[in-house]
Amino acid sequence: MNFRRRTRVETDINLTPLIDVVFLLLIFFMVSTTFTRETQLKVDLPESASGEHTDPSARQQIEVLISATGEVAINGKALLNPNLDTLMSALSRESAGDTSWPVVITADAKTPHQAVITAMDAAGQQGFTRLRLTTNEMEQPAP
């Protein structure tokens, strides 16, 4: 018996289509990814010679942050229009109707006085009775 030997065919894997697919997936994920933009207001607090220290990590409080230009953020969420009605609805939403929570107003030293009064007025009209203003402790001169 005479058996013929088959010749082996060299097989190779072409990586070019695989690389093309990987690049297309990379481009797809880069284009479809959304990036969150953190909105934080920069605040330089005013100084005070007297006052009491409070626990800043208190869970059940509402923090109203007012920048030097009058921009307002409540619990880290910036408000587009910081007028009285918007502040009142945001305070109501954040407290879920519980007006026993303290409202901490953190305003920049150069904030217009009207912005702070508007925040206090909105809290008062919603029924909040515990208002706090945040300040830095004034440095005492060395003797």
CSV table of C-alpha atoms in Angstrom, one decimal:
chain,number,residue,atom,x,y,z
A,1,MET,CA,0.0,0.0,0.0
A,2,ASN,CA,1.2,3.2,-1.0
A,3,PHE,CA,0.0,6.1,1.2
A,4,ARG,CA,0.5,9.6,0.1
A,5,ARG,CA,1.5,12.1,2.6
A,6,ARG,CA,-0.4,15.2,2.6
A,7,THR,CA,1.5,18.4,2.5
A,8,ARG,CA,0.9,20.5,5.5
A,9,VAL,CA,-0.5,23.9,4.8
A,10,GLU,CA,1.0,26.6,7.0
A,11,THR,CA,-1.8,28.4,8.8
A,12,ASP,CA,-1.4,31.7,10.5
A,13,ILE,CA,-3.8,34.0,12.2
A,14,ASN,CA,-4.1,37.4,10.7
A,15,LEU,CA,-4.2,39.9,13.6
A,16,THR,CA,-5.1,43.0,11.5
A,17,PRO,CA,-8.9,42.6,11.7
A,18,LEU,CA,-8.6,42.0,15.5
A,19,ILE,CA,-6.6,45.2,15.9
A,20,ASP,CA,-9.2,47.1,13.8
A,21,VAL,CA,-12.0,45.8,16.0
A,22,VAL,CA,-10.2,46.8,19.2
A,23,PHE,CA,-9.5,50.3,17.9
A,24,LEU,CA,-13.2,50.7,16.9
A,25,LEU,CA,-14.3,49.6,20.4
A,26,LEU,CA,-11.8,52.0,21.9
A,27,ILE,CA,-13.1,54.9,19.8
A,28,PHE,CA,-16.7,53.9,20.6
A,29,PHE,CA,-16.1,54.0,24.4
A,30,MET,CA,-14.2,57.2,24.2
A,31,VAL,CA,-17.0,59.0,22.4
A,32,SER,CA,-19.9,57.5,24.4
A,33,THR,CA,-18.3,58.1,27.8
A,34,THR,CA,-19.8,61.0,29.8
A,35,PHE,CA,-17.7,62.8,32.3
A,36,THR,CA,-19.2,64.3,35.4
A,37,ARG,CA,-18.2,67.9,36.2
A,38,GLU,CA,-18.0,68.5,39.9
A,39,THR,CA,-19.5,71.8,40.9
A,40,GLN,CA,-17.9,73.2,43.9
A,41,LEU,CA,-17.8,76.8,44.9
A,42,LYS,CA,-14.6,78.3,46.3
A,43,VAL,CA,-15.4,80.2,49.5
A,44,ASP,CA,-13.1,82.3,51.7
A,45,LEU,CA,-14.9,82.4,55.1
A,46,PRO,CA,-15.0,85.6,57.2
A,47,GLU,CA,-13.3,85.6,60.5
A,48,SER,CA,-14.9,85.8,63.9
A,49,ALA,CA,-13.4,86.3,67.4
A,50,SER,CA,-16.2,84.5,69.2
A,51,GLY,CA,-18.4,81.5,68.5
A,52,GLU,CA,-18.7,77.8,69.2
A,53,HIS,CA,-17.3,74.8,67.4
A,54,THR,CA,-19.8,72.4,65.8
A,55,ASP,CA,-19.4,68.9,64.4
A,56,PRO,CA,-19.0,69.4,60.6
A,57,SER,CA,-19.8,65.7,60.0
A,58,ALA,CA,-23.4,66.0,61.3
A,59,ARG,CA,-25.5,64.0,58.9
A,60,GLN,CA,-28.9,65.7,59.3
A,61,GLN,CA,-28.1,69.2,58.3
A,62,ILE,CA,-28.6,71.3,55.3
A,63,GLU,CA,-25.5,73.3,54.1
A,64,VAL,CA,-26.1,76.4,52.0
A,65,LEU,CA,-22.9,77.5,50.3
A,66,ILE,CA,-22.8,81.0,48.8
A,67,SER,CA,-19.8,82.1,46.7
A,68,ALA,CA,-18.4,85.6,46.4
A,69,THR,CA,-20.3,86.1,43.2
A,70,GLY,CA,-23.6,85.1,44.7
A,71,GLU,CA,-23.8,81.5,43.3
A,72,VAL,CA,-25.6,79.2,45.7
A,73,ALA,CA,-25.2,75.4,46.3
A,74,ILE,CA,-27.3,73.4,48.7
A,75,ASN,CA,-25.7,70.2,50.0
A,76,GLY,CA,-23.2,70.3,47.1
A,77,LYS,CA,-25.8,70.8,44.3
A,78,ALA,CA,-25.5,74.1,42.5
A,79,LEU,CA,-28.7,76.1,41.9
A,80,LEU,CA,-29.0,77.7,38.5
A,81,ASN,CA,-31.2,80.6,39.7
A,82,PRO,CA,-30.5,81.6,43.3
A,83,ASN,CA,-33.8,83.5,43.9
A,84,LEU,CA,-36.1,83.2,46.9
A,85,ASP,CA,-38.5,80.7,45.3
A,86,THR,CA,-35.7,78.4,44.0
A,87,LEU,CA,-34.0,78.4,47.4
A,88,MET,CA,-37.3,77.6,49.2
A,89,SER,CA,-38.1,74.7,46.9
A,90,ALA,CA,-34.5,73.3,47.2
A,91,LEU,CA,-34.6,73.6,51.0
A,92,SER,CA,-37.9,71.8,51.1
A,93,ARG,CA,-36.6,69.1,48.8
A,94,GLU,CA,-33.4,68.5,50.7
A,95,SER,CA,-35.1,68.4,54.1
A,96,ALA,CA,-38.1,66.3,52.9
A,97,GLY,CA,-40.4,68.5,55.0
A,98,ASP,CA,-38.4,68.1,58.3
A,99,THR,CA,-37.8,71.6,59.5
A,100,SER,CA,-36.0,70.5,62.6
A,101,TRP,CA,-32.7,70.1,60.7
A,102,PRO,CA,-30.2,72.9,61.2
A,103,VAL,CA,-29.4,75.1,58.2
A,104,VAL,CA,-25.7,75.9,58.0
A,105,ILE,CA,-25.1,79.0,55.8
A,106,THR,CA,-21.5,79.1,54.6
A,107,ALA,CA,-20.9,82.4,52.8
A,108,ASP,CA,-17.7,83.9,51.3
A,109,ALA,CA,-16.3,86.9,53.1
A,110,LYS,CA,-17.0,89.0,50.0
A,111,THR,CA,-20.5,87.7,49.3
A,112,PRO,CA,-23.1,90.4,48.8
A,113,HIS,CA,-25.1,90.8,52.0
A,114,GLN,CA,-28.4,90.4,50.0
A,115,ALA,CA,-27.5,86.8,49.1
A,116,VAL,CA,-27.0,85.8,52.7
A,117,ILE,CA,-30.3,87.5,53.7
A,118,THR,CA,-32.1,85.8,50.9
A,119,ALA,CA,-30.9,82.4,52.1
A,120,MET,CA,-31.9,83.2,55.7
A,121,ASP,CA,-35.3,84.4,54.5
A,122,ALA,CA,-35.9,81.3,52.4
A,123,ALA,CA,-35.0,79.1,55.5
A,124,GLY,CA,-37.3,81.2,57.7
A,125,GLN,CA,-40.2,81.0,55.3
A,126,GLN,CA,-39.9,77.2,55.1
A,127,GLY,CA,-40.1,77.0,58.9
A,128,PHE,CA,-36.4,76.3,59.8
A,129,THR,CA,-35.6,77.8,63.2
A,130,ARG,CA,-32.0,76.5,63.6
A,131,LEU,CA,-29.7,78.7,61.5
A,132,ARG,CA,-25.9,78.7,61.7
A,133,LEU,CA,-23.4,80.9,60.0
A,134,THR,CA,-19.9,79.5,59.3
A,135,THR,CA,-16.8,81.6,60.0
A,136,ASN,CA,-13.1,81.0,60.5
A,137,GLU,CA,-11.6,81.6,63.9
A,138,MET,CA,-9.8,84.9,64.1
A,139,GLU,CA,-6.1,84.6,64.8
A,140,GLN,CA,-5.1,86.2,68.1
A,141,PRO,CA,-2.1,88.5,68.0
A,142,ALA,CA,1.0,87.1,69.7
A,143,PRO,CA,1.7,88.7,73.1
